[in-house]
Short mmCIF file of C-alpha atoms and ligand atoms in Angstrom, two decimals:
data_model
loop_
_atom_site.label_atom_id
_atom_site.label_comp_id
_atom_site.label_asym_id
_atom_site.label_seq_id
_atom_site.Cartn_x
_atom_site.Cartn_y
_atom_site.Cartn_z
CA MET E 1 80.04 -137.22 -23.48
CA ARG E 2 82.42 -140.09 -23.99
CA PRO E 3 82.03 -143.77 -24.80
CA CYS E 4 81.58 -146.39 -22.10
CA LEU E 5 84.90 -148.04 -21.24
CA ALA E 6 83.53 -151.53 -21.75
CA PRO E 7 84.68 -153.06 -25.05
CA ASN E 8 82.09 -152.79 -27.84
CA CYS E 9 79.58 -150.93 -25.69
CA PRO E 10 77.82 -148.25 -27.77
CA ALA E 11 76.63 -146.19 -24.77
CA LEU E 12 77.81 -142.59 -24.22
CA VAL E 13 78.31 -141.34 -20.67
CA HIS E 14 78.87 -137.98 -18.97
CA PRO E 15 82.29 -137.51 -17.32
CA PRO E 16 83.30 -138.17 -14.58
CA GLU E 17 81.29 -141.31 -15.28
CA ASN E 18 83.29 -143.69 -17.44
CA ARG E 19 80.85 -146.56 -17.84
CA CYS E 20 77.17 -146.91 -18.70
CA PRO E 21 74.92 -147.94 -15.78
CA ARG E 22 75.05 -151.63 -16.68
CA HIS E 23 78.81 -151.81 -16.99
CA ARG E 24 79.23 -149.59 -13.94
CA ALA E 25 77.21 -152.10 -11.92
CA GLU E 26 79.42 -154.92 -13.21
CA ALA E 27 82.58 -152.99 -12.40
CA ASP E 28 81.28 -152.13 -8.93
CA ALA E 29 80.52 -155.79 -8.26
CA ARG E 30 84.05 -156.69 -9.34
CA TRP E 31 85.66 -154.17 -7.02
CA ALA E 32 83.38 -155.16 -4.16
CA ARG E 33 84.57 -158.76 -4.51
CA ARG E 34 88.18 -157.69 -4.74
CA VAL E 35 87.93 -155.41 -1.73
CA GLU E 36 86.01 -158.01 0.25
CA ALA E 37 88.82 -160.48 -0.34
CA HIS E 38 91.20 -158.11 1.45
CA ARG E 39 88.80 -156.79 4.01
CA ASP E 40 90.81 -157.76 7.07
CA GLY E 41 94.17 -156.72 5.73
CA GLN E 42 95.02 -153.99 3.28
CA GLY E 43 91.66 -153.84 1.54
CA TRP E 44 91.68 -150.06 1.65
CA ARG E 45 94.72 -150.07 -0.64
CA ALA E 46 92.74 -152.06 -3.20
CA PHE E 47 89.84 -149.69 -2.70
CA TYR E 48 91.94 -146.73 -3.85
CA ARG E 49 92.56 -148.51 -7.15
CA THR E 50 88.90 -149.06 -7.94
CA ASP E 51 86.74 -147.20 -10.42
CA ALA E 52 84.23 -146.65 -7.62
CA TRP E 53 86.81 -144.65 -5.70
CA ARG E 54 88.02 -142.76 -8.78
CA ARG E 55 84.43 -141.80 -9.48
CA ARG E 56 83.78 -140.63 -5.92
CA ARG E 57 87.06 -138.74 -5.97
CA ALA E 58 86.26 -136.99 -9.28
CA GLU E 59 82.77 -136.09 -8.07
CA GLN E 60 84.13 -134.69 -4.82
CA LEU E 61 86.75 -132.55 -6.59
CA ALA E 62 84.14 -131.27 -9.04
CA ARG E 63 81.76 -130.40 -6.21
CA GLU E 64 84.38 -128.75 -4.02
CA PRO E 65 87.32 -127.57 -6.16
CA THR E 66 89.35 -125.90 -3.38
CA CYS E 67 91.02 -127.13 -0.20
CA ARG E 68 88.54 -126.95 2.66
CA SER E 69 91.33 -126.14 5.08
CA CYS E 70 93.51 -123.54 3.32
CA GLY E 71 91.52 -122.66 0.19
CA THR E 72 94.14 -123.50 -2.43
CA ASP E 73 93.10 -125.04 -5.75
CA ARG E 74 96.38 -126.89 -6.29
CA ARG E 75 97.33 -130.51 -5.60
CA LEU E 76 93.88 -131.45 -4.35
CA GLN E 77 92.83 -134.80 -2.97
CA ALA E 78 89.52 -136.26 -1.87
CA ALA E 79 89.81 -137.03 1.82
CA HIS E 80 87.61 -139.07 4.10
CA VAL E 81 85.90 -137.11 6.84
CA GLY E 82 86.92 -138.83 10.03
CA ALA E 83 86.85 -142.38 8.62
CA THR E 84 89.84 -144.68 8.95
CA PRO E 85 90.46 -147.93 7.04
CA LYS E 86 89.18 -149.81 10.09
CA GLU E 87 85.73 -148.25 9.81
CA TRP E 88 84.98 -150.05 6.63
CA GLU E 89 81.48 -148.84 5.76
CA ALA E 90 82.38 -145.21 6.39
CA PHE E 91 85.56 -145.70 4.44
CA ILE E 92 83.76 -146.95 1.34
CA ALA E 93 80.62 -144.83 1.40
CA GLY E 94 81.13 -142.13 4.03
CA PRO E 95 81.41 -138.40 3.41
CA LEU E 96 84.40 -136.86 1.65
CA GLN E 97 86.03 -133.45 1.78
CA THR E 98 88.52 -131.76 -0.53
CA LEU E 99 91.96 -131.11 0.93
CA CYS E 100 95.27 -130.20 -0.66
CA ILE E 101 98.06 -132.71 -0.26
CA GLU E 102 99.66 -130.79 2.62
CA CYS E 103 96.47 -130.31 4.62
CA HIS E 104 95.51 -133.92 3.94
CA ALA E 105 98.83 -135.14 5.31
CA ARG E 106 98.36 -132.98 8.39
CA SER E 107 94.83 -134.22 9.01
CA ARG E 108 95.91 -137.84 8.59
CA ALA E 109 98.76 -137.32 11.02
CA ALA E 110 96.25 -135.87 13.47
CA GLU E 111 94.02 -138.90 13.01
CA ASN E 112 97.03 -141.14 13.42
CA TRP E 113 96.92 -143.20 10.29
CA ARG E 114 98.79 -143.11 7.06
CA GLY E 115 98.07 -144.08 3.46
CA GLY E 116 95.50 -143.38 0.81
CA ARG E 117 95.27 -140.38 -1.38
ZN1 LIG T 201 78.66 -149.97 -21.26
ZN1 LIG T 202 95.18 -127.03 2.09
#
C-alpha cells in the first residue's frame, strides 16, 4: 500500500495504482482533456505521458511479465495489439501485449508506424 499522490489525501492505494478512486477520476479527466486537445495531431505522444497510460502499462507488465514474441523478461514494453495512433479508441483503450524493446520495434516497423513505448 502507498499513499495517494494527491496532496493531503489520506487514502492508501495498492500499486500499480497511485491515486485513490476519486483522485484517479480527476486525473483521468485531466488527461482526457489534454489528449483531446491534441487529438488530430500528436495526441498519442501526450497519451504516453499520462497516468492512465502508465497504469495500463504497469498492469500489462504485471499480468504478462515476459515478451510475447521471444520470451525474454528484459527491457519489456507494453505494446498495442494492432492499433495505430490513428485508431484513437483502440489506441487509448484497446488490448495490450508485452513485448521486449527489440520485438516491439520490429512489430512497429511491420505495422509501418513509429513512436510510443
Ligand atoms: Zn486521493
Ligand atoms: Zn522479444
